[in-house]
PDB file of C-alpha atoms and ligand atoms in Angstrom:
ATOM      1  CA  MET A   1      89.241 -13.222  -2.752  1.00  0.00           C
ATOM      2  CA  LEU A   2      88.473 -14.661   0.662  1.00  0.00           C
ATOM      3  CA  LEU A   3      86.115 -11.821   1.621  1.00  0.00           C
ATOM      4  CA  GLU A   4      84.159 -11.340  -1.611  1.00  0.00           C
ATOM      5  CA  GLY A   5      81.199  -9.023  -0.959  1.00  0.00           C
ATOM      6  CA  LYS A   6      81.598  -8.988   2.825  1.00  0.00           C
ATOM      7  CA  LYS A   7      81.070  -5.726   4.655  1.00  0.00           C
ATOM      8  CA  LEU A   8      83.996  -5.101   6.985  1.00  0.00           C
ATOM      9  CA  LEU A   9      84.427  -2.327   9.556  1.00  0.00           C
ATOM     10  CA  VAL A  10      87.733  -1.331  11.188  1.00  0.00           C
ATOM     11  CA  THR A  11      88.366   1.176  13.965  1.00  0.00           C
ATOM     12  CA  GLY A  12      91.441   3.409  14.033  1.00  0.00           C
ATOM     13  CA  ALA A  13      92.148   2.754  10.368  1.00  0.00           C
ATOM     14  CA  SER A  14      93.649   6.018   9.104  1.00  0.00           C
ATOM     15  CA  ALA A  15      97.143   4.613   9.772  1.00  0.00           C
ATOM     16  CA  GLY A  16      99.136   1.593  10.867  1.00  0.00           C
ATOM     17  CA  ILE A  17      97.701  -1.883  11.364  1.00  0.00           C
ATOM     18  CA  GLY A  18      94.059  -0.824  10.966  1.00  0.00           C
ATOM     19  CA  ARG A  19      94.757   0.863   7.663  1.00  0.00           C
ATOM     20  CA  ALA A  20      96.690  -2.165   6.364  1.00  0.00           C
ATOM     21  CA  ILE A  21      93.840  -4.491   7.343  1.00  0.00           C
ATOM     22  CA  ALA A  22      91.233  -2.199   5.732  1.00  0.00           C
ATOM     23  CA  ILE A  23      93.105  -2.032   2.424  1.00  0.00           C
ATOM     24  CA  GLY A  24      94.158  -5.694   2.523  1.00  0.00           C
ATOM     25  CA  ALA A  25      90.549  -6.763   3.118  1.00  0.00           C
ATOM     26  CA  ALA A  26      89.446  -4.691   0.116  1.00  0.00           C
ATOM     27  CA  HIS A  27      91.964  -6.562  -2.035  1.00  0.00           C
ATOM     28  CA  HIS A  28      90.236  -9.728  -0.813  1.00  0.00           C
ATOM     29  CA  GLY A  29      86.875  -8.409  -2.034  1.00  0.00           C
ATOM     30  CA  ALA A  30      85.434  -6.684   1.062  1.00  0.00           C
ATOM     31  CA  HIS A  31      83.591  -3.380   1.117  1.00  0.00           C
ATOM     32  CA  VAL A  32      85.116  -1.413   3.977  1.00  0.00           C
ATOM     33  CA  ALA A  33      84.131   1.243   6.499  1.00  0.00           C
ATOM     34  CA  ILE A  34      86.795   2.855   8.617  1.00  0.00           C
ATOM     35  CA  ASN A  35      86.520   4.722  11.867  1.00  0.00           C
ATOM     36  CA  TYR A  36      89.218   7.308  12.506  1.00  0.00           C
ATOM     37  CA  HIS A  37      89.915   9.835  15.234  1.00  0.00           C
ATOM     38  CA  ALA A  38      91.635  12.929  13.826  1.00  0.00           C
ATOM     39  CA  ASP A  39      93.681  12.300  10.674  1.00  0.00           C
ATOM     40  CA  ASP A  40      91.332  13.435   7.869  1.00  0.00           C
ATOM     41  CA  ASP A  41      94.019  13.073   5.176  1.00  0.00           C
ATOM     42  CA  GLY A  42      94.987   9.577   6.312  1.00  0.00           C
ATOM     43  CA  ALA A  43      91.340   8.511   6.304  1.00  0.00           C
ATOM     44  CA  ALA A  44      90.716  10.033   2.862  1.00  0.00           C
ATOM     45  CA  SER A  45      93.733   8.282   1.362  1.00  0.00           C
ATOM     46  CA  ALA A  46      92.678   4.933   2.902  1.00  0.00           C
ATOM     47  CA  VAL A  47      89.248   5.395   1.307  1.00  0.00           C
ATOM     48  CA  GLU A  48      90.929   6.160  -2.018  1.00  0.00           C
ATOM     49  CA  GLU A  49      93.013   2.973  -1.867  1.00  0.00           C
ATOM     50  CA  ILE A  50      89.979   0.831  -1.019  1.00  0.00           C
ATOM     51  CA  GLU A  51      88.067   2.348  -3.935  1.00  0.00           C
ATOM     52  CA  ARG A  52      91.060   1.793  -6.209  1.00  0.00           C
ATOM     53  CA  ALA A  53      90.752  -1.890  -5.302  1.00  0.00           C
ATOM     54  CA  GLY A  54      87.235  -1.686  -6.756  1.00  0.00           C
ATOM     55  CA  ARG A  55      85.324  -1.788  -3.449  1.00  0.00           C
ATOM     56  CA  ARG A  56      82.954   0.572  -1.675  1.00  0.00           C
ATOM     57  CA  ALA A  57      84.497   2.605   1.141  1.00  0.00           C
ATOM     58  CA  VAL A  58      83.359   5.073   3.760  1.00  0.00           C
ATOM     59  CA  ALA A  59      85.217   6.903   6.553  1.00  0.00           C
ATOM     60  CA  ILE A  60      83.398   7.967   9.710  1.00  0.00           C
ATOM     61  CA  LYS A  61      85.103  10.197  12.257  1.00  0.00           C
ATOM     62  CA  GLY A  62      84.794   9.443  15.967  1.00  0.00           C
ATOM     63  CA  ASP A  63      86.655   8.933  19.227  1.00  0.00           C
ATOM     64  CA  VAL A  64      86.229   5.292  20.276  1.00  0.00           C
ATOM     65  CA  ALA A  65      86.430   6.388  23.927  1.00  0.00           C
ATOM     66  CA  ASP A  66      83.108   8.199  23.450  1.00  0.00           C
ATOM     67  CA  PRO A  67      80.325   5.613  23.934  1.00  0.00           C
ATOM     68  CA  ASP A  68      78.140   7.412  21.377  1.00  0.00           C
ATOM     69  CA  SER A  69      80.726   6.951  18.631  1.00  0.00           C
ATOM     70  CA  ALA A  70      80.146   3.181  18.570  1.00  0.00           C
ATOM     71  CA  PRO A  71      76.496   3.074  17.430  1.00  0.00           C
ATOM     72  CA  ALA A  72      77.186   6.070  15.171  1.00  0.00           C
ATOM     73  CA  PHE A  73      80.014   4.195  13.414  1.00  0.00           C
ATOM     74  CA  VAL A  74      78.271   0.833  13.177  1.00  0.00           C
ATOM     75  CA  GLU A  75      74.929   2.200  12.005  1.00  0.00           C
ATOM     76  CA  GLY A  76      76.504   4.733   9.641  1.00  0.00           C
ATOM     77  CA  ALA A  77      78.718   2.052   8.117  1.00  0.00           C
ATOM     78  CA  ALA A  78      75.888  -0.475   7.854  1.00  0.00           C
ATOM     79  CA  GLU A  79      73.760   2.080   6.052  1.00  0.00           C
ATOM     80  CA  ALA A  80      76.554   3.006   3.646  1.00  0.00           C
ATOM     81  CA  LEU A  81      77.636  -0.561   2.880  1.00  0.00           C
ATOM     82  CA  GLY A  82      74.369  -2.497   3.363  1.00  0.00           C
ATOM     83  CA  GLY A  83      75.158  -4.356   6.589  1.00  0.00           C
ATOM     84  CA  VAL A  84      78.021  -5.566   8.761  1.00  0.00           C
ATOM     85  CA  ASP A  85      79.704  -8.969   8.370  1.00  0.00           C
ATOM     86  CA  VAL A  86      83.095  -8.407   9.953  1.00  0.00           C
ATOM     87  CA  PHE A  87      84.121  -6.018  12.698  1.00  0.00           C
ATOM     88  CA  VAL A  88      87.756  -5.311  13.560  1.00  0.00           C
ATOM     89  CA  SER A  89      88.353  -3.422  16.811  1.00  0.00           C
ATOM     90  CA  ASN A  90      91.823  -2.008  16.275  1.00  0.00           C
ATOM     91  CA  ALA A  91      92.086   1.568  17.603  1.00  0.00           C
ATOM     92  CA  GLY A  92      94.569   1.887  20.407  1.00  0.00           C
ATOM     93  CA  ILE A  93      97.223   4.033  22.059  1.00  0.00           C
ATOM     94  CA  CYS A  94     100.390   3.329  24.018  1.00  0.00           C
ATOM     95  CA  PRO A  95     101.911   6.485  25.490  1.00  0.00           C
ATOM     96  CA  PHE A  96     105.044   4.829  26.912  1.00  0.00           C
ATOM     97  CA  HIS A  97     105.617   6.045  30.485  1.00  0.00           C
ATOM     98  CA  ALA A  98     107.375   4.948  33.680  1.00  0.00           C
ATOM     99  CA  PHE A  99     105.153   3.356  36.331  1.00  0.00           C
ATOM    100  CA  LEU A 100     106.007   5.245  39.518  1.00  0.00           C
ATOM    101  CA  ASP A 101     105.225   8.727  38.252  1.00  0.00           C
ATOM    102  CA  MET A 102     102.557   8.015  35.643  1.00  0.00           C
ATOM    103  CA  PRO A 103     100.010  10.845  35.475  1.00  0.00           C
ATOM    104  CA  ARG A 104      96.502   9.668  36.260  1.00  0.00           C
ATOM    105  CA  GLU A 105      95.227  11.147  32.969  1.00  0.00           C
ATOM    106  CA  THR A 106      97.648   8.931  30.992  1.00  0.00           C
ATOM    107  CA  LEU A 107      96.307   5.839  32.727  1.00  0.00           C
ATOM    108  CA  GLU A 108      92.665   6.894  32.371  1.00  0.00           C
ATOM    109  CA  ARG A 109      92.893   7.804  28.684  1.00  0.00           C
ATOM    110  CA  THR A 110      94.666   4.541  27.845  1.00  0.00           C
ATOM    111  CA  LEU A 111      91.965   2.534  29.610  1.00  0.00           C
ATOM    112  CA  GLN A 112      89.187   4.567  27.974  1.00  0.00           C
ATOM    113  CA  VAL A 113      90.512   4.234  24.417  1.00  0.00           C
ATOM    114  CA  ASN A 114      91.893   0.700  24.468  1.00  0.00           C
ATOM    115  CA  LEU A 115      89.479  -1.144  26.726  1.00  0.00           C
ATOM    116  CA  HIS A 116      86.256   0.852  27.045  1.00  0.00           C
ATOM    117  CA  GLY A 117      86.488   1.863  23.387  1.00  0.00           C
ATOM    118  CA  ALA A 118      86.875  -1.742  22.243  1.00  0.00           C
ATOM    119  CA  TRP A 119      83.989  -2.817  24.476  1.00  0.00           C
ATOM    120  CA  TYR A 120      81.570  -0.150  23.203  1.00  0.00           C
ATOM    121  CA  MET A 121      82.473  -0.857  19.591  1.00  0.00           C
ATOM    122  CA  VAL A 122      82.244  -4.632  19.906  1.00  0.00           C
ATOM    123  CA  GLN A 123      78.881  -4.389  21.661  1.00  0.00           C
ATOM    124  CA  ALA A 124      77.467  -2.092  18.959  1.00  0.00           C
ATOM    125  CA  ALA A 125      78.771  -4.387  16.199  1.00  0.00           C
ATOM    126  CA  ALA A 126      77.314  -7.443  17.928  1.00  0.00           C
ATOM    127  CA  GLN A 127      73.928  -5.760  18.337  1.00  0.00           C
ATOM    128  CA  ARG A 128      73.832  -5.033  14.636  1.00  0.00           C
ATOM    129  CA  MET A 129      74.961  -8.554  13.676  1.00  0.00           C
ATOM    130  CA  VAL A 130      72.325 -10.134  15.932  1.00  0.00           C
ATOM    131  CA  ALA A 131      69.621  -7.919  14.381  1.00  0.00           C
ATOM    132  CA  GLN A 132      70.757  -8.959  10.885  1.00  0.00           C
ATOM    133  CA  ASP A 133      70.581 -12.641  11.924  1.00  0.00           C
ATOM    134  CA  ARG A 134      73.264 -13.838   9.513  1.00  0.00           C
ATOM    135  CA  GLY A 135      76.195 -14.392  11.907  1.00  0.00           C
ATOM    136  CA  GLY A 136      79.477 -12.554  11.649  1.00  0.00           C
ATOM    137  CA  SER A 137      83.117 -12.323  12.654  1.00  0.00           C
ATOM    138  CA  ILE A 138      84.505  -9.996  15.298  1.00  0.00           C
ATOM    139  CA  ILE A 139      88.246  -9.564  15.627  1.00  0.00           C
ATOM    140  CA  ALA A 140      89.954  -7.532  18.330  1.00  0.00           C
ATOM    141  CA  VAL A 141      93.534  -6.401  17.968  1.00  0.00           C
ATOM    142  CA  SER A 142      95.011  -7.354  21.326  1.00  0.00           C
ATOM    143  CA  SER A 143      98.794  -7.846  21.606  1.00  0.00           C
ATOM    144  CA  ILE A 144     101.671 -10.047  22.648  1.00  0.00           C
ATOM    145  CA  SER A 145     101.461  -7.587  25.563  1.00  0.00           C
ATOM    146  CA  ALA A 146      98.345  -9.418  26.747  1.00  0.00           C
ATOM    147  CA  LEU A 147     100.718 -12.256  27.698  1.00  0.00           C
ATOM    148  CA  VAL A 148     103.886 -10.487  28.810  1.00  0.00           C
ATOM    149  CA  GLY A 149     104.767  -7.220  30.540  1.00  0.00           C
ATOM    150  CA  GLY A 150     106.565  -4.024  29.618  1.00  0.00           C
ATOM    151  CA  GLU A 151     108.387  -1.638  31.963  1.00  0.00           C
ATOM    152  CA  PHE A 152     106.853   1.440  30.339  1.00  0.00           C
ATOM    153  CA  GLN A 153     103.506  -0.201  29.556  1.00  0.00           C
ATOM    154  CA  THR A 154     101.914  -0.812  32.985  1.00  0.00           C
ATOM    155  CA  HIS A 155      98.811   1.088  31.843  1.00  0.00           C
ATOM    156  CA  TYR A 156      98.746  -0.546  28.388  1.00  0.00           C
ATOM    157  CA  THR A 157      99.330  -4.259  28.959  1.00  0.00           C
ATOM    158  CA  PRO A 158      96.239  -4.664  31.193  1.00  0.00           C
ATOM    159  CA  THR A 159      94.099  -3.191  28.398  1.00  0.00           C
ATOM    160  CA  LYS A 160      95.460  -5.714  25.908  1.00  0.00           C
ATOM    161  CA  ALA A 161      94.832  -8.580  28.355  1.00  0.00           C
ATOM    162  CA  GLY A 162      91.340  -7.128  28.785  1.00  0.00           C
ATOM    163  CA  VAL A 163      90.677  -7.090  25.055  1.00  0.00           C
ATOM    164  CA  LEU A 164      91.781 -10.719  24.774  1.00  0.00           C
ATOM    165  CA  SER A 165      89.435 -11.600  27.634  1.00  0.00           C
ATOM    166  CA  LEU A 166      86.628  -9.624  25.972  1.00  0.00           C
ATOM    167  CA  MET A 167      86.935 -11.797  22.872  1.00  0.00           C
ATOM    168  CA  GLN A 168      86.796 -14.965  24.988  1.00  0.00           C
ATOM    169  CA  SER A 169      83.634 -13.925  26.846  1.00  0.00           C
ATOM    170  CA  ALA A 170      81.997 -12.457  23.739  1.00  0.00           C
ATOM    171  CA  ALA A 171      82.675 -15.733  21.889  1.00  0.00           C
ATOM    172  CA  ILE A 172      80.520 -17.476  24.506  1.00  0.00           C
ATOM    173  CA  ALA A 173      77.834 -14.782  24.594  1.00  0.00           C
ATOM    174  CA  LEU A 174      77.517 -14.627  20.801  1.00  0.00           C
ATOM    175  CA  GLY A 175      78.059 -18.235  19.736  1.00  0.00           C
ATOM    176  CA  LYS A 176      74.323 -18.880  19.686  1.00  0.00           C
ATOM    177  CA  HIS A 177      74.036 -16.093  17.094  1.00  0.00           C
ATOM    178  CA  LYS A 178      76.788 -17.650  14.918  1.00  0.00           C
ATOM    179  CA  ILE A 179      79.036 -14.689  15.604  1.00  0.00           C
ATOM    180  CA  ARG A 180      82.695 -15.672  15.997  1.00  0.00           C
ATOM    181  CA  CYS A 181      85.024 -13.621  18.214  1.00  0.00           C
ATOM    182  CA  ASN A 182      88.793 -13.909  18.056  1.00  0.00           C
ATOM    183  CA  ALA A 183      91.851 -11.941  19.095  1.00  0.00           C
ATOM    184  CA  LEU A 184      94.899 -11.028  17.055  1.00  0.00           C
ATOM    185  CA  LEU A 185      98.091 -10.654  19.095  1.00  0.00           C
ATOM    186  CA  PRO A 186     100.672  -8.692  17.118  1.00  0.00           C
ATOM    187  CA  GLY A 187     104.269  -8.677  18.316  1.00  0.00           C
ATOM    188  CA  THR A 188     106.276  -5.545  17.578  1.00  0.00           C
ATOM    189  CA  ILE A 189     105.028  -3.971  14.358  1.00  0.00           C
ATOM    190  CA  LEU A 190     106.623  -0.778  13.021  1.00  0.00           C
ATOM    191  CA  THR A 191     103.957   1.943  13.225  1.00  0.00           C
ATOM    192  CA  ASP A 192     103.474   5.403  14.725  1.00  0.00           C
ATOM    193  CA  ILE A 193     102.573   3.866  18.094  1.00  0.00           C
ATOM    194  CA  ASN A 194     106.171   2.839  18.781  1.00  0.00           C
ATOM    195  CA  LYS A 195     108.113   5.235  16.556  1.00  0.00           C
ATOM    196  CA  ASP A 196     109.542   7.232  19.482  1.00  0.00           C
ATOM    197  CA  ASP A 197     110.208   4.168  21.601  1.00  0.00           C
ATOM    198  CA  LEU A 198     112.099   2.426  18.788  1.00  0.00           C
ATOM    199  CA  SER A 199     114.034   5.566  17.805  1.00  0.00           C
ATOM    200  CA  ASP A 200     116.462   4.496  20.544  1.00  0.00           C
ATOM    201  CA  PRO A 201     118.892   2.277  18.566  1.00  0.00           C
ATOM    202  CA  ALA A 202     119.660   0.121  21.628  1.00  0.00           C
ATOM    203  CA  LYS A 203     115.955  -0.586  22.229  1.00  0.00           C
ATOM    204  CA  ARG A 204     115.353  -1.280  18.564  1.00  0.00           C
ATOM    205  CA  SER A 205     118.198  -3.750  18.196  1.00  0.00           C
ATOM    206  CA  TYR A 206     117.169  -5.461  21.463  1.00  0.00           C
ATOM    207  CA  MET A 207     113.625  -5.887  20.118  1.00  0.00           C
ATOM    208  CA  GLU A 208     114.886  -7.118  16.733  1.00  0.00           C
ATOM    209  CA  GLY A 209     117.165  -9.590  18.487  1.00  0.00           C
ATOM    210  CA  ARG A 210     114.186 -11.163  20.251  1.00  0.00           C
ATOM    211  CA  VAL A 211     112.536 -12.182  16.975  1.00  0.00           C
ATOM    212  CA  PRO A 212     113.488 -15.621  15.577  1.00  0.00           C
ATOM    213  CA  LEU A 213     112.375 -14.531  12.098  1.00  0.00           C
ATOM    214  CA  GLY A 214     114.997 -11.771  12.334  1.00  0.00           C
ATOM    215  CA  ARG A 215     112.964  -8.616  11.769  1.00  0.00           C
ATOM    216  CA  LEU A 216     110.268  -6.464  13.337  1.00  0.00           C
ATOM    217  CA  GLY A 217     106.815  -6.652  11.749  1.00  0.00           C
ATOM    218  CA  GLN A 218     105.220  -4.411   9.138  1.00  0.00           C
ATOM    219  CA  PRO A 219     101.503  -3.512   9.236  1.00  0.00           C
ATOM    220  CA  GLU A 220     100.992  -5.681   6.131  1.00  0.00           C
ATOM    221  CA  ASP A 221     102.091  -8.729   8.163  1.00  0.00           C
ATOM    222  CA  MET A 222      98.759  -8.460   9.990  1.00  0.00           C
ATOM    223  CA  VAL A 223      96.612  -8.677   6.849  1.00  0.00           C
ATOM    224  CA  GLY A 224      96.707 -12.437   6.202  1.00  0.00           C
ATOM    225  CA  PRO A 225      95.888 -13.394   9.798  1.00  0.00           C
ATOM    226  CA  ALA A 226      93.040 -10.846   9.931  1.00  0.00           C
ATOM    227  CA  VAL A 227      91.613 -11.961   6.588  1.00  0.00           C
ATOM    228  CA  PHE A 228      91.766 -15.594   7.721  1.00  0.00           C
ATOM    229  CA  LEU A 229      89.831 -14.892  10.939  1.00  0.00           C
ATOM    230  CA  ALA A 230      87.345 -12.754   9.014  1.00  0.00           C
ATOM    231  CA  SER A 231      86.777 -15.386   6.341  1.00  0.00           C
ATOM    232  CA  ASP A 232      84.736 -18.548   6.134  1.00  0.00           C
ATOM    233  CA  LEU A 233      88.021 -20.498   6.277  1.00  0.00           C
ATOM    234  CA  ALA A 234      87.781 -19.830  10.015  1.00  0.00           C
ATOM    235  CA  ALA A 235      84.139 -20.981  10.270  1.00  0.00           C
ATOM    236  CA  TYR A 236      84.869 -23.149  13.358  1.00  0.00           C
ATOM    237  CA  VAL A 237      87.345 -20.756  15.001  1.00  0.00           C
ATOM    238  CA  THR A 238      85.981 -18.736  17.908  1.00  0.00           C
ATOM    239  CA  GLY A 239      87.390 -17.674  21.273  1.00  0.00           C
ATOM    240  CA  ALA A 240      90.861 -18.158  19.825  1.00  0.00           C
ATOM    241  CA  SER A 241      93.911 -15.932  19.819  1.00  0.00           C
ATOM    242  CA  LEU A 242      96.517 -15.766  17.103  1.00  0.00           C
ATOM    243  CA  LEU A 243     100.030 -14.523  17.866  1.00  0.00           C
ATOM    244  CA  VAL A 244     101.621 -12.742  14.900  1.00  0.00           C
ATOM    245  CA  ASP A 245     105.023 -11.916  16.323  1.00  0.00           C
ATOM    246  CA  GLY A 246     107.747 -13.564  14.256  1.00  0.00           C
ATOM    247  CA  GLY A 247     108.213 -15.978  17.172  1.00  0.00           C
ATOM    248  CA  ALA A 248     109.128 -13.340  19.778  1.00  0.00           C
ATOM    249  CA  PHE A 249     106.879 -14.743  22.519  1.00  0.00           C
ATOM    250  CA  VAL A 250     108.394 -18.217  22.572  1.00  0.00           C
ATOM    251  CA  ASN A 251     111.968 -16.966  22.381  1.00  0.00           C
ATOM    252  CA  LEU A 252     113.281 -17.478  25.899  1.00  0.00           C
ATOM    253  CA  GLN A 253     116.715 -18.867  24.971  1.00  0.00           C
TER     254      GLN A 253
HETATM  255  P1  NAD B 301      99.002   3.465  15.077  1.00  0.00           P
HETATM  256  O1  NAD B 301      99.288   4.539  16.052  1.00  0.00           O
HETATM  257  O2  NAD B 301      99.614   3.525  13.729  1.00  0.00           O
HETATM  258  O3  NAD B 301      97.457   3.257  14.887  1.00  0.00           O
HETATM  259  C1  NAD B 301      96.533   3.433  15.904  1.00  0.00           C
HETATM  260  C2  NAD B 301      95.278   3.944  15.272  1.00  0.00           C
HETATM  261  O4  NAD B 301      94.282   4.126  16.279  1.00  0.00           O
HETATM  262  C3  NAD B 301      95.522   5.300  14.596  1.00  0.00           C
HETATM  263  O5  NAD B 301      94.883   5.300  13.357  1.00  0.00           O
HETATM  264  C4  NAD B 301      94.862   6.255  15.566  1.00  0.00           C
HETATM  265  O6  NAD B 301      94.389   7.419  14.956  1.00  0.00           O
HETATM  266  C5  NAD B 301      93.742   5.406  16.092  1.00  0.00           C
HETATM  267  N1  NAD B 301      93.205   5.917  17.330  1.00  0.00           N
HETATM  268  C6  NAD B 301      93.891   6.276  18.446  1.00  0.00           C
HETATM  269  N2  NAD B 301      93.048   6.733  19.365  1.00  0.00           N
HETATM  270  C7  NAD B 301      91.814   6.664  18.834  1.00  0.00           C
HETATM  271  C8  NAD B 301      90.525   7.013  19.294  1.00  0.00           C
HETATM  272  N3  NAD B 301      90.367   7.522  20.515  1.00  0.00           N
HETATM  273  N4  NAD B 301      89.471   6.810  18.486  1.00  0.00           N
HETATM  274  C9  NAD B 301      89.640   6.303  17.243  1.00  0.00           C
HETATM  275  N5  NAD B 301      90.829   5.968  16.741  1.00  0.00           N
HETATM  276  C10 NAD B 301      91.905   6.153  17.537  1.00  0.00           C
HETATM  277  O7  NAD B 301      99.439   2.116  15.823  1.00  0.00           O
HETATM  278  P2  NAD B 301      99.171   0.595  15.443  1.00  0.00           P
HETATM  279  O8  NAD B 301     100.390  -0.121  15.830  1.00  0.00           O
HETATM  280  O9  NAD B 301      98.658   0.449  14.077  1.00  0.00           O
HETATM  281  O10 NAD B 301      98.037   0.215  16.502  1.00  0.00           O
HETATM  282  C11 NAD B 301      96.849  -0.439  16.156  1.00  0.00           C
HETATM  283  C12 NAD B 301      96.493  -1.447  17.239  1.00  0.00           C
HETATM  284  O11 NAD B 301      97.470  -2.464  17.251  1.00  0.00           O
HETATM  285  C13 NAD B 301      96.459  -0.869  18.654  1.00  0.00           C
HETATM  286  O12 NAD B 301      95.332  -1.375  19.338  1.00  0.00           O
HETATM  287  C14 NAD B 301      97.733  -1.410  19.286  1.00  0.00           C
HETATM  288  O13 NAD B 301      97.609  -1.573  20.673  1.00  0.00           O
HETATM  289  C15 NAD B 301      97.836  -2.735  18.576  1.00  0.00           C
HETATM  290  N6  NAD B 301      99.165  -3.312  18.617  1.00  0.00           N
HETATM  291  C16 NAD B 301     100.215  -2.690  17.997  1.00  0.00           C
HETATM  292  C17 NAD B 301     101.463  -3.268  18.042  1.00  0.00           C
HETATM  293  C18 NAD B 301     102.659  -2.662  17.399  1.00  0.00           C
HETATM  294  O14 NAD B 301     103.778  -3.106  17.701  1.00  0.00           O
HETATM  295  N7  NAD B 301     102.507  -1.658  16.533  1.00  0.00           N
HETATM  296  C19 NAD B 301     101.641  -4.477  18.699  1.00  0.00           C
HETATM  297  C20 NAD B 301     100.554  -5.071  19.315  1.00  0.00           C
HETATM  298  C21 NAD B 301      99.318  -4.486  19.261  1.00  0.00           C
HETATM  299  C1  RM4 B 302     102.676  -3.844  21.516  1.00  0.00           C
HETATM  300  C2  RM4 B 302     104.030  -4.400  21.866  1.00  0.00           C
HETATM  301  C3  RM4 B 302     105.036  -3.667  21.063  1.00  0.00           C
HETATM  302  C4  RM4 B 302     104.905  -2.193  21.289  1.00  0.00           C
HETATM  303  C5  RM4 B 302     103.489  -1.756  20.988  1.00  0.00           C
HETATM  304  C6  RM4 B 302     103.249  -0.308  21.299  1.00  0.00           C
HETATM  305  O1  RM4 B 302     101.643  -4.423  22.210  1.00  0.00           O
HETATM  306  O2  RM4 B 302     104.275  -4.217  23.246  1.00  0.00           O
HETATM  307  O3  RM4 B 302     106.345  -4.100  21.382  1.00  0.00           O
HETATM  308  O4  RM4 B 302     105.793  -1.518  20.434  1.00  0.00           O
HETATM  309  O5  RM4 B 302     102.593  -2.485  21.745  1.00  0.00           O
END
């Protein structure tokens, strides 16, 4: 019960890592608001699971790439739950594509969702936390891809480096308000985002082979690290980044 009574918001939480964090946080005592883009059933079932854990839950639909969705989510969630203590910026896309012939729309949409979307959401959450004047914790889901490249991710990896950088600068801007800002850097976690990419058995076994712990991640592997950064156990942790990758990043040879 590391998050007893805290009000926690997560973007892109109808599936995958965001959903796991939302439900995992509820099991640690948090009331939870989720933002989701299109999957009404996924959002409704996440709400059900949070309520089954005995916590309050609300789902608010919105495209994070739309600047207006950020204040709508934060204010709607704050009203429903009675404030905002923790904000997790998680929504993201990675339409794998070769570099040389990447359509401009693929690049633009990836930047808008992953980087602009995170920025709008984090700013809206910070504004609310400053107004409440009781501090807070902001966590952005960046990636191992903030640190290393990917042949079919030339549009994506810069957004994840950008999100990591956003947490570093926001940690400085918001420290005086006792708002902590940290980045989570997942390795390869089995979700819809990489289902097609990893359906190639050669790619999948290559990726598995890179991981010293011997397996790819599950969304639930992200819960403990997120709960830690959200909780008072991390009271002196800000501007930090936490790799959660089974050791893949350090595995040169
Ligand atoms: P996922 O596809 O299961 O989840 C992504 C979520 O974001 C979905 O719920 C989706 O509906 C939502 N979303 C997409 N566009 C949105 C928009 N415009 N507005 C609101 N919500 C939107 O994939 P995931 O792996 O759970 O991804 C979550 C985050 O984790 C992403 O930011 C991704 O970059 C990051 N990440 C994933 C991995 C991995 O290996 N799965 C590794 C590192 C980082
Ligand atoms: C991550 C990392 C994973 C990839 C996902 C889509 O940042 O690169 O390997 O599967 O993105």
